[in-house]
Amino acid sequence: MNYQNILMALDRTAASDRVFDHALGLAQSSHGQLRLVHSLTVKPYENLGKLIDAGVGLQSSTRVQHEEETAQLHQIQEARSWLEQLRTEAQHHVSTDFVCEIADPGPFICQLAQAWGADVVVVGNSGKRGLKKLVLGSVSDYVANHAPCSVMVVPNDPSLEVEVLSR
């Protein structure tokens, strides 16, 4: 199939290399363009102890908020630097840009696919199963069920085949 707008969802895990290679190969063979997407997830309970301490006056709430904002800014800068490296690598072969935001990954990817007019979303699958999948959820499952276009799920395990879910 000939895909012109290929949205590639990356999560900074080892599986991202397989997703990148697959999507880049797809873009090269169809002379399409790539949009790299990375979503930084909000972790509201990560520093719950500090927030409680600030709430009862054991720590300065201003200092806790500043530390949180600084940590988020650092994460965004690191992610954008990583995406820029990938963009530069892909740009040698096909037109490429990237988007990096703090958002819930599944809905964010689907919204971008809709807004950009993606023909396909290429996303990895970490292989979560059972209770872990039930509790933590699966971005690839969400995207497969909600994306406005076809979805290619690249498994973490190289011995497994890429699954194509057409719309």
Backbone as CSV, one residue per row, in Angstrom:
resi,resn,N_x,N_y,N_z,CA_x,CA_y,CA_z,C_x,C_y,C_z
1,MET,0.835,-1.178,0.000,0.000,0.000,0.000,0.885,1.247,0.000
2,ASN,0.410,2.303,-0.610,1.183,3.528,-0.754,0.726,4.552,0.286
3,TYR,1.540,4.770,1.295,1.225,5.711,2.366,2.033,6.990,2.166
4,GLN,1.370,8.129,2.154,2.067,9.398,1.981,2.366,10.086,3.310
5,ASN,1.425,10.055,4.239,1.606,10.684,5.552,1.702,9.583,6.602
6,ILE,2.923,9.379,7.096,3.187,8.287,8.031,3.525,8.881,9.393
7,LEU,2.661,8.639,10.354,2.864,9.137,11.710,3.516,8.014,12.518
8,MET,4.667,8.305,13.079,5.439,7.320,13.823,5.420,7.685,15.306
9,ALA,4.821,6.822,16.137,4.745,7.070,17.579,5.903,6.372,18.276
10,LEU,6.703,7.150,19.007,7.895,6.632,19.673,7.818,6.888,21.169
11,ASP,8.391,5.952,21.948,8.290,6.087,23.400,9.615,5.985,24.153
12,ARG,10.715,6.066,23.477,12.062,6.029,24.068,12.391,4.705,24.751
13,THR,11.796,3.617,24.270,12.168,2.291,24.741,12.993,1.627,23.649
14,ALA,13.513,0.444,23.934,14.292,-0.293,22.936,13.456,-0.593,21.697
15,ALA,12.146,-0.753,21.867,11.259,-1.050,20.734,11.182,0.115,19.753
16,SER,11.495,1.316,20.200,11.426,2.489,19.321,12.351,2.368,18.118
17,ASP,13.477,1.692,18.279,14.387,1.495,17.145,13.706,0.687,16.049
18,ARG,12.972,-0.349,16.430,12.268,-1.179,15.438,11.156,-0.371,14.770
19,VAL,10.431,0.424,15.561,9.360,1.258,15.010,9.958,2.259,14.020
20,PHE,11.051,2.896,14.407,11.710,3.878,13.551,12.143,3.237,12.229
21,ASP,12.833,2.107,12.307,13.309,1.438,11.099,12.157,1.037,10.185
22,HIS,11.100,0.495,10.774,9.957,0.059,9.972,9.279,1.254,9.286
23,ALA,9.006,2.300,10.045,8.320,3.469,9.477,9.190,4.174,8.432
24,LEU,10.482,4.263,8.682,11.382,4.891,7.717,11.407,4.089,6.413
25,GLY,11.486,2.783,6.517,11.457,1.939,5.336,10.153,2.092,4.563
26,LEU,9.066,2.199,5.277,7.752,2.395,4.659,7.708,3.733,3.921
27,ALA,8.209,4.773,4.559,8.222,6.106,3.941,9.118,6.133,2.706
28,GLN,10.265,5.481,2.784,11.174,5.444,1.635,10.538,4.717,0.458
29,SER,9.900,3.579,0.729,9.335,2.789,-0.374,8.134,3.473,-1.025
30,SER,7.427,4.296,-0.263,6.251,4.967,-0.827,6.511,6.441,-1.136
31,HIS,7.748,6.898,-0.918,8.112,8.305,-1.119,7.182,9.220,-0.321
32,GLY,6.886,8.791,0.895,6.003,9.562,1.772,6.781,10.454,2.707
33,GLN,6.057,11.066,3.628,6.700,11.914,4.631,6.396,11.365,6.019
34,LEU,7.311,11.631,6.939,7.209,11.128,8.299,6.918,12.251,9.285
35,ARG,6.124,11.925,10.273,5.973,12.791,11.426,6.274,11.927,12.648
36,LEU,7.354,12.270,13.352,7.734,11.567,14.574,6.946,12.174,15.726
37,VAL,6.378,11.318,16.578,5.557,11.796,17.682,6.026,11.154,18.974
38,HIS,6.209,11.995,19.975,6.545,11.500,21.314,5.703,12.268,22.318
39,SER,5.101,11.526,23.216,4.267,12.130,24.243,4.886,11.859,25.602
40,LEU,5.113,12.921,26.335,5.578,12.787,27.717,4.336,12.673,28.595
41,THR,4.261,11.610,29.346,3.067,11.403,30.161,3.167,12.161,31.468
42,VAL,2.041,12.649,31.898,1.943,13.327,33.177,1.829,12.251,34.243
43,LYS,2.664,12.342,35.262,2.647,11.362,36.356,2.246,12.100,37.631
44,PRO,0.934,12.237,37.867,0.473,13.070,38.970,0.857,12.574,40.354
45,TYR,1.135,11.277,40.506,1.433,10.748,41.841,2.910,10.469,42.049
46,GLU,3.729,10.845,41.087,5.156,10.555,41.171,5.790,11.227,42.389
47,ASN,5.424,12.444,42.663,5.996,13.180,43.797,4.934,13.515,44.837
48,LEU,4.055,12.581,45.064,2.950,12.795,45.989,3.445,13.170,47.391
49,GLY,4.514,12.536,47.832,5.058,12.838,49.160,5.468,14.300,49.282
50,LYS,6.155,14.825,48.265,6.566,16.231,48.295,5.350,17.152,48.285
51,LEU,4.343,16.774,47.488,3.143,17.610,47.417,2.404,17.636,48.749
52,ILE,2.356,16.493,49.410,1.711,16.443,50.733,2.505,17.271,51.729
53,ASP,3.840,17.124,51.701,4.690,17.923,52.589,4.458,19.411,52.363
54,ALA,4.345,19.823,51.105,4.110,21.232,50.791,2.735,21.652,51.280
55,GLY,1.763,20.753,51.176,0.402,21.068,51.600,0.279,21.295,53.092
56,VAL,1.098,20.608,53.868,1.034,20.781,55.321,2.139,21.694,55.838
57,GLY,2.881,22.288,54.930,3.871,23.289,55.323,5.243,22.759,55.646
58,LEU,5.519,21.478,55.390,6.841,20.929,55.679,7.873,21.330,54.622
59,GLN,7.393,21.649,53.428,8.258,22.140,52.357,7.575,23.342,51.726
60,SER,8.359,24.167,51.091,7.813,25.322,50.395,7.085,24.852,49.137
61,SER,5.821,25.208,49.006,5.056,24.798,47.816,5.644,25.439,46.553
62,THR,6.204,26.628,46.698,6.822,27.295,45.557,8.040,26.512,45.086
63,ARG,8.843,26.037,46.051,10.032,25.268,45.704,9.645,23.942,45.043
64,VAL,8.640,23.266,45.584,8.188,21.992,45.018,7.675,22.208,43.597
65,GLN,6.898,23.268,43.386,6.374,23.565,42.055,7.520,23.885,41.089
66,HIS,8.490,24.665,41.558,9.643,25.009,40.713,10.424,23.751,40.328
67,GLU,10.636,22.842,41.282,11.348,21.601,40.987,10.598,20.766,39.948
68,GLU,9.282,20.703,40.077,8.458,19.955,39.129,8.574,20.559,37.730
69,GLU,8.448,21.873,37.643,8.526,22.551,36.349,9.905,22.384,35.718
70,THR,10.951,22.452,36.530,12.316,22.273,36.037,12.506,20.851,35.512
71,ALA,11.999,19.865,36.236,12.118,18.468,35.811,11.366,18.245,34.501
72,GLN,10.172,18.814,34.370,9.399,18.672,33.132,10.116,19.339,31.966
73,LEU,10.641,20.515,32.186,11.376,21.226,31.137,12.579,20.410,30.676
74,HIS,13.292,19.815,31.632,14.448,18.980,31.304,14.013,17.765,30.478
75,GLN,12.906,17.130,30.851,12.394,15.979,30.099,12.037,16.385,28.672
76,ILE,11.384,17.520,28.528,10.998,17.995,27.196,12.240,18.281,26.354
77,GLN,13.241,18.929,26.949,14.469,19.242,26.211,15.189,17.967,25.768
78,GLU,15.263,16.973,26.655,15.901,15.698,26.305,15.140,15.002,25.179
79,ALA,13.820,14.965,25.282,12.989,14.309,24.267,13.126,15.019,22.924
80,ARG,13.121,16.330,22.936,13.235,17.075,21.670,14.614,16.882,21.041
81,SER,15.640,16.801,21.856,16.986,16.556,21.346,17.048,15.167,20.693
82,TRP,16.460,14.163,21.357,16.406,12.805,20.812,15.627,12.783,19.498
83,LEU,14.480,13.453,19.469,13.671,13.495,18.248,14.396,14.242,17.120
84,GLU,15.127,15.270,17.464,15.886,16.016,16.456,16.957,15.120,15.828
85,GLN,17.604,14.290,16.637,18.591,13.346,16.094,17.925,12.366,15.124
86,LEU,16.769,11.840,15.515,16.041,10.914,14.642,15.564,11.619,13.371
87,ARG,15.084,12.847,13.530,14.628,13.615,12.368,15.775,13.823,11.386
88,THR,16.931,14.177,11.903,18.102,14.395,11.058,18.470,13.117,10.309
89,GLU,18.424,11.987,11.005,18.721,10.700,10.363,17.708,10.382,9.262
90,ALA,16.430,10.569,9.545,15.378,10.260,8.571,15.370,11.260,7.425
91,GLN,15.719,12.508,7.707,15.670,13.588,6.722,16.591,13.307,5.535
92,HIS,17.598,12.473,5.736,18.485,12.100,4.631,17.728,11.300,3.566
93,HIS,16.596,10.733,3.946,15.853,9.843,3.060,14.476,10.377,2.671
94,VAL,13.773,10.979,3.627,12.404,11.458,3.378,12.145,12.729,4.186
95,SER,11.144,13.474,3.775,10.737,14.668,4.512,10.231,14.246,5.894
96,THR,10.755,14.894,6.945,10.446,14.473,8.310,10.326,15.677,9.231
97,ASP,9.338,15.612,10.128,9.257,16.578,11.216,8.881,15.828,12.484
98,PHE,8.759,16.549,13.600,8.381,15.869,14.837,7.504,16.753,15.704
99,VAL,6.788,16.082,16.606,5.933,16.740,17.584,6.219,16.091,18.931
100,CYS,6.394,16.918,19.952,6.646,16.424,21.306,5.817,17.269,22.270
101,GLU,4.947,16.617,23.016,4.069,17.328,23.954,3.914,16.526,25.237
102,ILE,3.430,17.178,26.267,3.023,16.494,27.489,1.542,16.198,27.324
103,ALA,1.214,14.910,27.192,-0.170,14.522,26.930,-0.335,13.025,27.167
104,ASP,-1.581,12.586,27.249,-1.898,11.164,27.332,-1.608,10.566,25.955
105,PRO,-0.687,9.608,25.833,-0.196,9.176,24.524,-1.265,8.691,23.544
106,GLY,-2.137,7.793,23.945,-3.116,7.241,23.017,-3.983,8.299,22.351
107,PRO,-4.723,9.077,23.135,-5.554,10.123,22.532,-4.740,11.159,21.754
108,PHE,-3.554,11.492,22.248,-2.704,12.474,21.575,-2.316,11.986,20.178
109,ILE,-1.890,10.734,20.077,-1.498,10.161,18.792,-2.685,10.165,17.828
110,CYS,-3.845,9.758,18.314,-5.041,9.710,17.461,-5.465,11.107,17.002
111,GLN,-5.392,12.090,17.893,-5.737,13.468,17.526,-4.778,14.005,16.469
112,LEU,-3.485,13.735,16.634,-2.502,14.179,15.644,-2.728,13.498,14.301
113,ALA,-3.033,12.208,14.333,-3.288,11.477,13.092,-4.464,12.098,12.343
114,GLN,-5.501,12.464,13.082,-6.680,13.092,12.475,-6.333,14.474,11.909
115,ALA,-5.690,15.292,12.724,-5.388,16.666,12.322,-4.415,16.728,11.143
116,TRP,-3.453,15.819,11.094,-2.430,15.830,10.057,-2.887,15.104,8.792
117,GLY,-3.929,14.305,8.911,-4.382,13.515,7.768,-3.480,12.323,7.509
118,ALA,-3.046,11.678,8.591,-2.157,10.524,8.457,-2.855,9.393,7.699
119,ASP,-2.094,8.724,6.850,-2.589,7.539,6.145,-2.393,6.292,7.002
120,VAL,-1.378,6.335,7.860,-1.072,5.199,8.733,-0.328,5.701,9.963
121,VAL,-0.566,5.017,11.083,0.186,5.260,12.314,1.023,4.013,12.562
122,VAL,2.304,4.200,12.783,3.189,3.088,13.125,3.525,3.230,14.602
123,VAL,3.171,2.198,15.364,3.331,2.237,16.814,3.919,0.909,17.281
124,GLY,4.666,0.949,18.361,5.248,-0.273,18.911,4.317,-0.926,19.919
125,ASN,4.613,-2.174,20.207,3.865,-2.922,21.207,4.874,-3.504,22.176
126,SER,4.757,-3.131,23.436,5.727,-3.557,24.442,5.558,-5.004,24.852
127,GLY,4.423,-5.603,24.519,4.188,-6.998,24.879,3.558,-7.173,26.242
128,LYS,2.990,-6.086,26.808,2.297,-6.221,28.093,1.135,-7.189,27.925
129,ARG,0.942,-8.023,28.930,-0.154,-8.982,28.886,-0.816,-9.075,30.259
130,GLY,-2.006,-9.629,30.257,-2.699,-9.949,31.494,-2.969,-8.747,32.382
131,LEU,-2.690,-8.922,33.671,-2.993,-7.900,34.669,-2.210,-6.613,34.414
132,LYS,-0.966,-6.731,34.000,-0.144,-5.552,33.727,-0.792,-4.694,32.635
133,LYS,-1.289,-5.352,31.578,-1.948,-4.637,30.491,-3.252,-4.017,30.982
134,LEU,-3.980,-4.751,31.807,-5.248,-4.260,32.333,-5.043,-3.024,33.203
135,VAL,-4.036,-3.055,34.051,-3.780,-1.950,34.974,-3.119,-0.769,34.272
136,LEU,-2.077,-1.031,33.505,-1.310,0.043,32.878,-1.874,0.488,31.536
137,GLY,-2.661,-0.368,30.906,-3.199,-0.037,29.596,-2.169,-0.267,28.510
138,SER,-2.574,-0.063,27.293,-1.684,-0.260,26.167,-1.951,0.833,25.148
139,VAL,-0.928,1.613,24.868,-1.062,2.689,23.895,-1.377,2.105,22.523
140,SER,-0.699,1.016,22.150,-0.942,0.430,20.824,-2.381,-0.062,20.701
141,ASP,-2.944,-0.648,21.760,-4.352,-1.069,21.720,-5.276,0.128,21.559
142,TYR,-4.994,1.189,22.305,-5.834,2.380,22.211,-5.798,2.934,20.790
143,VAL,-4.591,3.086,20.248,-4.440,3.650,18.908,-5.107,2.748,17.873
144,ALA,-4.924,1.440,18.000,-5.534,0.506,17.052,-7.051,0.621,17.045
145,ASN,-7.630,0.924,18.191,-9.088,1.003,18.296,-9.672,2.391,18.044
146,HIS,-8.838,3.428,18.061,-9.369,4.793,17.951,-8.788,5.637,16.820
147,ALA,-7.730,5.183,16.181,-7.097,5.982,15.123,-8.033,6.115,13.919
148,PRO,-7.978,7.256,13.249,-8.831,7.489,12.088,-8.287,6.869,10.794
149,CYS,-7.181,6.134,10.905,-6.518,5.576,9.723,-5.994,4.181,10.059
150,SER,-5.310,3.587,9.113,-4.691,2.282,9.352,-3.612,2.408,10.423
151,VAL,-3.362,1.294,11.116,-2.352,1.264,12.178,-1.463,0.047,11.949
152,MET,-0.161,0.256,12.034,0.804,-0.841,11.987,1.390,-0.980,13.380
153,VAL,1.248,-2.159,13.955,1.773,-2.422,15.287,3.043,-3.251,15.139
154,VAL,4.158,-2.657,15.546,5.469,-3.297,15.448,5.766,-3.933,16.811
155,PRO,5.837,-5.259,16.858,6.070,-5.916,18.151,7.496,-5.720,18.646
156,ASN,7.649,-5.731,19.949,8.956,-5.613,20.576,9.822,-6.824,20.230
157,ASP,9.198,-7.964,20.084,9.889,-9.216,19.774,10.146,-9.302,18.265
158,PRO,11.421,-9.286,17.845,11.727,-9.299,16.412,11.270,-10.569,15.688
159,SER,10.978,-11.632,16.426,10.534,-12.862,15.774,9.053,-12.796,15.373
160,LEU,8.345,-11.789,15.864,6.928,-11.633,15.531,6.764,-10.687,14.350
161,GLU,5.696,-10.858,13.618,5.411,-10.040,12.433,4.697,-8.741,12.797
162,VAL,4.877,-7.738,11.959,4.169,-6.477,12.099,2.709,-6.729,11.768
163,GLU,1.832,-6.219,12.622,0.395,-6.388,12.415,-0.169,-5.116,11.787
164,VAL,-0.919,-5.263,10.688,-1.521,-4.127,10.013,-3.024,-4.172,10.250
165,LEU,-3.549,-3.105,10.832,-4.976,-2.994,11.112,-5.516,-1.880,10.220
166,SER,-6.270,-2.251,9.209,-6.751,-1.275,8.220,-8.077,-0.685,8.621
167,ARG,-8.276,0.557,8.225,-9.559,1.245,8.413,-10.210,1.392,7.068
